[in-house]
mmCIF file of C-alpha atoms in Angstrom:
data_model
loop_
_atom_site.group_PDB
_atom_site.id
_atom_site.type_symbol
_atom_site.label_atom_id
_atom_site.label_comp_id
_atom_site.label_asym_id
_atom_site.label_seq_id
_atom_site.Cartn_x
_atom_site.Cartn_y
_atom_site.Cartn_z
ATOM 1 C CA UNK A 1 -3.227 7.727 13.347
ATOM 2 C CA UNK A 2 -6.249 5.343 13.902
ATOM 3 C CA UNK A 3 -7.714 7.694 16.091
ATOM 4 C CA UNK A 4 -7.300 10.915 14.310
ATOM 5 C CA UNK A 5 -8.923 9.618 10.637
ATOM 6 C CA UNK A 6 -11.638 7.956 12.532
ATOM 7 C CA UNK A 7 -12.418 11.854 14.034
ATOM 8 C CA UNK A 8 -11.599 12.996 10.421
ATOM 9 C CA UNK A 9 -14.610 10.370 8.577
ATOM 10 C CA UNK A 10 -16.919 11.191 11.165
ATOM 11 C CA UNK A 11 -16.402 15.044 11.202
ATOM 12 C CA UNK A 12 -16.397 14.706 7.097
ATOM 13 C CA UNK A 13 -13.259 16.243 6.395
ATOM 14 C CA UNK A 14 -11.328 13.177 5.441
ATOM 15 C CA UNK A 15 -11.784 13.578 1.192
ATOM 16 C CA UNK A 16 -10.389 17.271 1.755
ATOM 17 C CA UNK A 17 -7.212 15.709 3.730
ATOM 18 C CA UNK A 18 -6.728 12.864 1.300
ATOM 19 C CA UNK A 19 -6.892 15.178 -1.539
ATOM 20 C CA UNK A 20 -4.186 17.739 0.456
ATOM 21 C CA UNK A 21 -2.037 14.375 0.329
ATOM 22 C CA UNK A 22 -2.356 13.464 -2.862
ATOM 23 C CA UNK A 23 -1.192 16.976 -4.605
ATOM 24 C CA UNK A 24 1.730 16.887 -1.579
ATOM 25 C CA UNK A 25 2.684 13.157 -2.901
ATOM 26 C CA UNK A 26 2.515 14.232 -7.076
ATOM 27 C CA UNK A 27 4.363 17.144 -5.631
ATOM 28 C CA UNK A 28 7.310 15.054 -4.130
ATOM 29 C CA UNK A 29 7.558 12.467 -7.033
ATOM 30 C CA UNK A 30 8.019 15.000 -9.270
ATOM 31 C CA UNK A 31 10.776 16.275 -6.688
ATOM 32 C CA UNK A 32 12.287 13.058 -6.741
ATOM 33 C CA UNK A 33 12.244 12.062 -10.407
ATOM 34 C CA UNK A 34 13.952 15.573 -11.620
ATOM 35 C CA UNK A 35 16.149 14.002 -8.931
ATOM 36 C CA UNK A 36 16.839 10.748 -10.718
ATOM 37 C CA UNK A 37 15.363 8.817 -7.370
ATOM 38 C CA UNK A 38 13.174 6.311 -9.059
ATOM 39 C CA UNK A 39 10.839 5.851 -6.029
ATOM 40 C CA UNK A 40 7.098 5.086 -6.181
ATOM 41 C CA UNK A 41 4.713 6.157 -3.216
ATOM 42 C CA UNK A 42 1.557 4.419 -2.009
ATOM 43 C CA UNK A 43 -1.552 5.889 -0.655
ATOM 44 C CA UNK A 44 -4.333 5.009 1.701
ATOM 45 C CA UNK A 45 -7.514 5.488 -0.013
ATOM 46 C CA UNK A 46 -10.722 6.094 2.791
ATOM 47 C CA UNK A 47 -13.912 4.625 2.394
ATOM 48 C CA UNK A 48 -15.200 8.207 1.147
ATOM 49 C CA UNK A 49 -12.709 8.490 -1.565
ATOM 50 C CA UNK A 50 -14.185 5.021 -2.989
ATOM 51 C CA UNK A 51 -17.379 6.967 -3.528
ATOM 52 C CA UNK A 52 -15.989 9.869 -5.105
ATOM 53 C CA UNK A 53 -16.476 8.446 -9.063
ATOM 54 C CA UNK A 54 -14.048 12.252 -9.982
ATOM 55 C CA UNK A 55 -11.548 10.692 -7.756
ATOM 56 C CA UNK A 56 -9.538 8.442 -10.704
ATOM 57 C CA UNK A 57 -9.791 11.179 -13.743
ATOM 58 C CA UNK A 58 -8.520 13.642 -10.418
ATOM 59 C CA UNK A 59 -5.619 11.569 -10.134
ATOM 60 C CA UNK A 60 -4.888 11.493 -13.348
ATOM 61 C CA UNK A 61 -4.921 14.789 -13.951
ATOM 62 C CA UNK A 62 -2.163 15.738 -11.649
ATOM 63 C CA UNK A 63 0.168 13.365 -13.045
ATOM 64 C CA UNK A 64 -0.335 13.841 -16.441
ATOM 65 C CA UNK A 65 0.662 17.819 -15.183
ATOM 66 C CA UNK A 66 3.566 16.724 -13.483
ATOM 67 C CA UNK A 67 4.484 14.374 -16.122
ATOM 68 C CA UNK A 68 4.260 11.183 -14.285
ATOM 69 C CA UNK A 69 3.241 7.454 -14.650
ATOM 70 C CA UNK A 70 0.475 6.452 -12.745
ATOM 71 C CA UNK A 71 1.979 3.164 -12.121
ATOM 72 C CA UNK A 72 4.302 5.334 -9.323
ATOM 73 C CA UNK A 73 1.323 5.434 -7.579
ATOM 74 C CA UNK A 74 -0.087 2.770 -5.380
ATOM 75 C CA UNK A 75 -3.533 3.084 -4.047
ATOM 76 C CA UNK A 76 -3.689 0.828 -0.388
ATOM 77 C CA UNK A 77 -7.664 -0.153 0.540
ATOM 78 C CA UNK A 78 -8.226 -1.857 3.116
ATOM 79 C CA UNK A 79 -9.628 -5.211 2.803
ATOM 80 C CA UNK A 80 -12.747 -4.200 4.442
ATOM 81 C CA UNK A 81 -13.175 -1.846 1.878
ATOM 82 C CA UNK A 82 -12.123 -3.735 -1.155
ATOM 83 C CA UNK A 83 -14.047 -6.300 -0.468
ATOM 84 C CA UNK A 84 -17.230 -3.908 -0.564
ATOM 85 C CA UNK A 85 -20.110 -5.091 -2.749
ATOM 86 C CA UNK A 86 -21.196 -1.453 -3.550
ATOM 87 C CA UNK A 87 -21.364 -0.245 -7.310
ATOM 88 C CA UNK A 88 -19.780 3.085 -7.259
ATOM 89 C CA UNK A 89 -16.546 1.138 -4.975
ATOM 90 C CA UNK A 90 -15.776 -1.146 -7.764
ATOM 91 C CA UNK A 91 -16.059 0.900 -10.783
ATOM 92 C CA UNK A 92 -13.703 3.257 -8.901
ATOM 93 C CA UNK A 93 -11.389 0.592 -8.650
ATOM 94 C CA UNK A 94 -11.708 -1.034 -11.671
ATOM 95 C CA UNK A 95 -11.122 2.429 -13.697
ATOM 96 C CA UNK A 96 -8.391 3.065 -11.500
ATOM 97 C CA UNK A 97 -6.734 -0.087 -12.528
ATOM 98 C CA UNK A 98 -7.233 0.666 -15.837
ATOM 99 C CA UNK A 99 -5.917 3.581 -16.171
ATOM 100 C CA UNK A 100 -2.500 1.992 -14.651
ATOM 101 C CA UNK A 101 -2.317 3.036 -11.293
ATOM 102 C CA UNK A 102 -1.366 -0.036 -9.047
ATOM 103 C CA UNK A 103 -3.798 -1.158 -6.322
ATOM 104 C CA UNK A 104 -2.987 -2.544 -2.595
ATOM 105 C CA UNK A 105 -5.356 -4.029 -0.702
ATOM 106 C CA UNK A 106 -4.465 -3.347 2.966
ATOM 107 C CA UNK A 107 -4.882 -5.150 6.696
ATOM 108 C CA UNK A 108 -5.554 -8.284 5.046
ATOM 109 C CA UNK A 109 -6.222 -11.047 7.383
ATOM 110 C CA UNK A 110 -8.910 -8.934 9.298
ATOM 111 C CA UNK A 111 -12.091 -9.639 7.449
ATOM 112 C CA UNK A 112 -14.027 -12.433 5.344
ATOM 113 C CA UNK A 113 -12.899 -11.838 1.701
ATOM 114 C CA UNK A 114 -14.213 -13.199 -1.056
ATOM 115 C CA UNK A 115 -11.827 -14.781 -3.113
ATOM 116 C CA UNK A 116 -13.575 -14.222 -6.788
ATOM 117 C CA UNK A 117 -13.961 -10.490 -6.036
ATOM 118 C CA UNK A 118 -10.192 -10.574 -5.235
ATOM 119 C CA UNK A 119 -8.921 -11.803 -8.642
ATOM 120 C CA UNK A 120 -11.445 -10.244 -10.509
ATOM 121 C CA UNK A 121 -10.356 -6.871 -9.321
ATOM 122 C CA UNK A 122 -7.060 -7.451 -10.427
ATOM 123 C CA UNK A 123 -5.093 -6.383 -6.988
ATOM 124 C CA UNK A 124 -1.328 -5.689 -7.669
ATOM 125 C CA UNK A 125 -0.225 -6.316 -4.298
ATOM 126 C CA UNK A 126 -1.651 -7.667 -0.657
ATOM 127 C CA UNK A 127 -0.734 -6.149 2.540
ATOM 128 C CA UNK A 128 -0.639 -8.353 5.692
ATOM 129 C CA UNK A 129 -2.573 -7.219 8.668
ATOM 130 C CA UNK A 130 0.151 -5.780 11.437
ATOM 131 C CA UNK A 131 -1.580 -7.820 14.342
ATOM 132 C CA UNK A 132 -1.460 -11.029 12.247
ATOM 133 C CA UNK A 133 2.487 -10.696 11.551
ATOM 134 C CA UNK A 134 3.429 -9.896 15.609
ATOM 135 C CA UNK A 135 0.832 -12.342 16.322
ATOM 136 C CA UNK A 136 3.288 -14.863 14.269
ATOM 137 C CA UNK A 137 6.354 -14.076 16.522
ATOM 138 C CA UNK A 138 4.155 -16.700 19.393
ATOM 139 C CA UNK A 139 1.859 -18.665 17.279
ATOM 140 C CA UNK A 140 1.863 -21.461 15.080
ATOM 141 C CA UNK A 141 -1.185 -20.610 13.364
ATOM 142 C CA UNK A 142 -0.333 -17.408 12.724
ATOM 143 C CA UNK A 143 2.450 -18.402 10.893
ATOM 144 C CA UNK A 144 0.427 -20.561 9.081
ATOM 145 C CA UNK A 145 -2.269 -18.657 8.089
ATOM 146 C CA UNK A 146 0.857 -15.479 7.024
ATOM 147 C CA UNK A 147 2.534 -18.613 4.944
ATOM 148 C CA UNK A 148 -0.920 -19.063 3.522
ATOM 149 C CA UNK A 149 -1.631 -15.777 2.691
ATOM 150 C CA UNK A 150 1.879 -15.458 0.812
ATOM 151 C CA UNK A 151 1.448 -18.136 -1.471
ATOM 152 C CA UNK A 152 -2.588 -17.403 -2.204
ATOM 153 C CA UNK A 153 -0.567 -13.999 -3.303
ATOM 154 C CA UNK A 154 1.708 -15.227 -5.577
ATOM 155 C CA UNK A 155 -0.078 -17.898 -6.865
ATOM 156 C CA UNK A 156 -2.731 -14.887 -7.715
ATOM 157 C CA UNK A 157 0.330 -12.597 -9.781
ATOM 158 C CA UNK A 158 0.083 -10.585 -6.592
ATOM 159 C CA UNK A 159 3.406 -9.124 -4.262
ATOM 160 C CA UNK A 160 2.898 -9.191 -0.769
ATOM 161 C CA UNK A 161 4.046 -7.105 2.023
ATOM 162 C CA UNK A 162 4.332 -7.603 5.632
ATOM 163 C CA UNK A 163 3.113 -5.144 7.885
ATOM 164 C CA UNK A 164 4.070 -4.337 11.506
ATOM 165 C CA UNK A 165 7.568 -6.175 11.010
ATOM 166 C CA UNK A 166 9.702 -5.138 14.843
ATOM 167 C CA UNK A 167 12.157 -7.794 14.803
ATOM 168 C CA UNK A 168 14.849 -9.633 12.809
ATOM 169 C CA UNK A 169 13.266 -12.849 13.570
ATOM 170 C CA UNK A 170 10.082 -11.913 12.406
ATOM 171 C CA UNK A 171 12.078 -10.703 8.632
ATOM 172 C CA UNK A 172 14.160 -13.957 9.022
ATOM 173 C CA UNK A 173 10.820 -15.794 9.034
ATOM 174 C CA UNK A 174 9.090 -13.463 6.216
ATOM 175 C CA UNK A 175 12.263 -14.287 4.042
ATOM 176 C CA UNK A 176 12.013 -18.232 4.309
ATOM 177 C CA UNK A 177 8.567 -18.342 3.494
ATOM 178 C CA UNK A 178 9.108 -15.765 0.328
ATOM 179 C CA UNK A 179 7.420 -13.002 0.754
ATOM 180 C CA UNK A 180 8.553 -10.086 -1.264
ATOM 181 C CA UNK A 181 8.160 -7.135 1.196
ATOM 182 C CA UNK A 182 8.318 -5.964 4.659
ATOM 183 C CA UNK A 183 7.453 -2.747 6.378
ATOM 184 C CA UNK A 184 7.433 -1.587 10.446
ATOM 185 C CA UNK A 185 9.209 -0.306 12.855
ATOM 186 C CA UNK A 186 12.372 -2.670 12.659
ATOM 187 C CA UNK A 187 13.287 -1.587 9.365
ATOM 188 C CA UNK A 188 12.403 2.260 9.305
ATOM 189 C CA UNK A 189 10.328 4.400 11.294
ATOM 190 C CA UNK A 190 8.253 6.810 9.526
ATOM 191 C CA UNK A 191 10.406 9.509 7.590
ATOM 192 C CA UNK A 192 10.203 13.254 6.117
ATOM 193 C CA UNK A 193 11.410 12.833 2.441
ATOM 194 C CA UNK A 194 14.692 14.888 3.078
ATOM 195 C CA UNK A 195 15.360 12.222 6.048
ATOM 196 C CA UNK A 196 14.301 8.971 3.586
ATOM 197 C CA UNK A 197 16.844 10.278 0.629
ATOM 198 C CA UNK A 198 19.605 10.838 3.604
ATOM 199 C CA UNK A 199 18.765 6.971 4.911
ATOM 200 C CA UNK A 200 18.673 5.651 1.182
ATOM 201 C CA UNK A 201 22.595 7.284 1.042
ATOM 202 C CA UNK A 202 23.469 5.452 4.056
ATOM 203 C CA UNK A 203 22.606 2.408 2.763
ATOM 204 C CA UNK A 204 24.439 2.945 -0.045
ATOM 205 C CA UNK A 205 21.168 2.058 -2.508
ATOM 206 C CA UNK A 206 21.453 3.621 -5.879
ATOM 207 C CA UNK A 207 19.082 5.822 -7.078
ATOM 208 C CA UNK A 208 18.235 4.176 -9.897
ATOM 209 C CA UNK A 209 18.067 0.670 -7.818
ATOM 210 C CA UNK A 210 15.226 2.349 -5.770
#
């Protein structure tokens, strides 16, 4: 996946692919709600969408067609990104807060971020880095600076997710130190939506409990 949308920035084409996603996502919450599965979605927002100031009203849009909330929708950038400096990147952020869709910053744990910028764009959630979490499995200071990371989250009003989880040890640690979510390869590989409701049967998790 790294490899293909660095080929799709470069070649240009990565707005017109986001975009594609983001009608098929409104598409399948809309799917799922006439459904009564209360699931919410998250996206991964490119650099190039955080210079596209039509991007939030765009969003918008197709959920106020479908007749959705925008808080169903999580926008994931990564910290890289969200921790740019540039004008049009933070009043695309900032009026996509405000208009209630629920931002992510992603791979956190990679780069220097500042912490002001960080509250003061009002982040709903923080994303740990993959390497950072395996990197925990055999380090000390990994799982210091993950334990760090989870309570600079919650002490900002912030839920934080794990990334890259492939063991139960790795959860079992994630659990004692309190952080509220976990993603990878241990828990679920990626799924079609007709596969996810099937697994979400399985598991016996109510709809309305999702």
């Amino acid at each position: 996946p790294e490899d293909f949308c660095c080929l799709a920035e470069g070649g240009g084409v990565m707005s017109a692919i986001t975009n594609a996603l983001m009608v098929q996502v409104v598409e399948q919450l809309a799917i799922w709600r006439a459904k009564r599965i209360n699931l919410a979605v998250a996206i991964d927002l490119p650099a190039s969408s955080l210079l596209d100031r039509s991007l939030p009203d765009t969003l918008l849009g197709m959920l106020r067609a479908a007749k959705l909330d925008p808080s169903l929708l999580t926008l994931e950038v990564s910290e890289a990104n969200a921790m740019n400096n540039s004008t049009p990147a933070v009043d695309i952020l900032m009026r996509l807060k405000s208009l209630g869709f629920r931002l992510s910053i992603d791979e956190f744990g990679t780069s220097y971020t500042s912490l002001e910028q960080l509250y003061r764009l009002k982040f709903d959630e923080l994303k740990i880095d993959p390497a950072l979490v395996l990197e925990s499995r055999v380090s000390s200071e990994a799982r210091t600076i993950v334990e760090t990371i989870v309570v600079l989250a919650q002490k900002l009003g912030m839920s934080v997710c794990a990334e890259g989880v492939d063991s139960k040890l790795t959860l079992q640690f994630l659990g004692r130190i309190g952080c509220n979510m976990a993603q990878g390869n241990y828990i679920s590989r990626p799924l079609r939506a007709s596969m996810l409701e099937n697994r979400l049967n399985e598991w016996n998790v109510p709809a309305e409990a999702c």
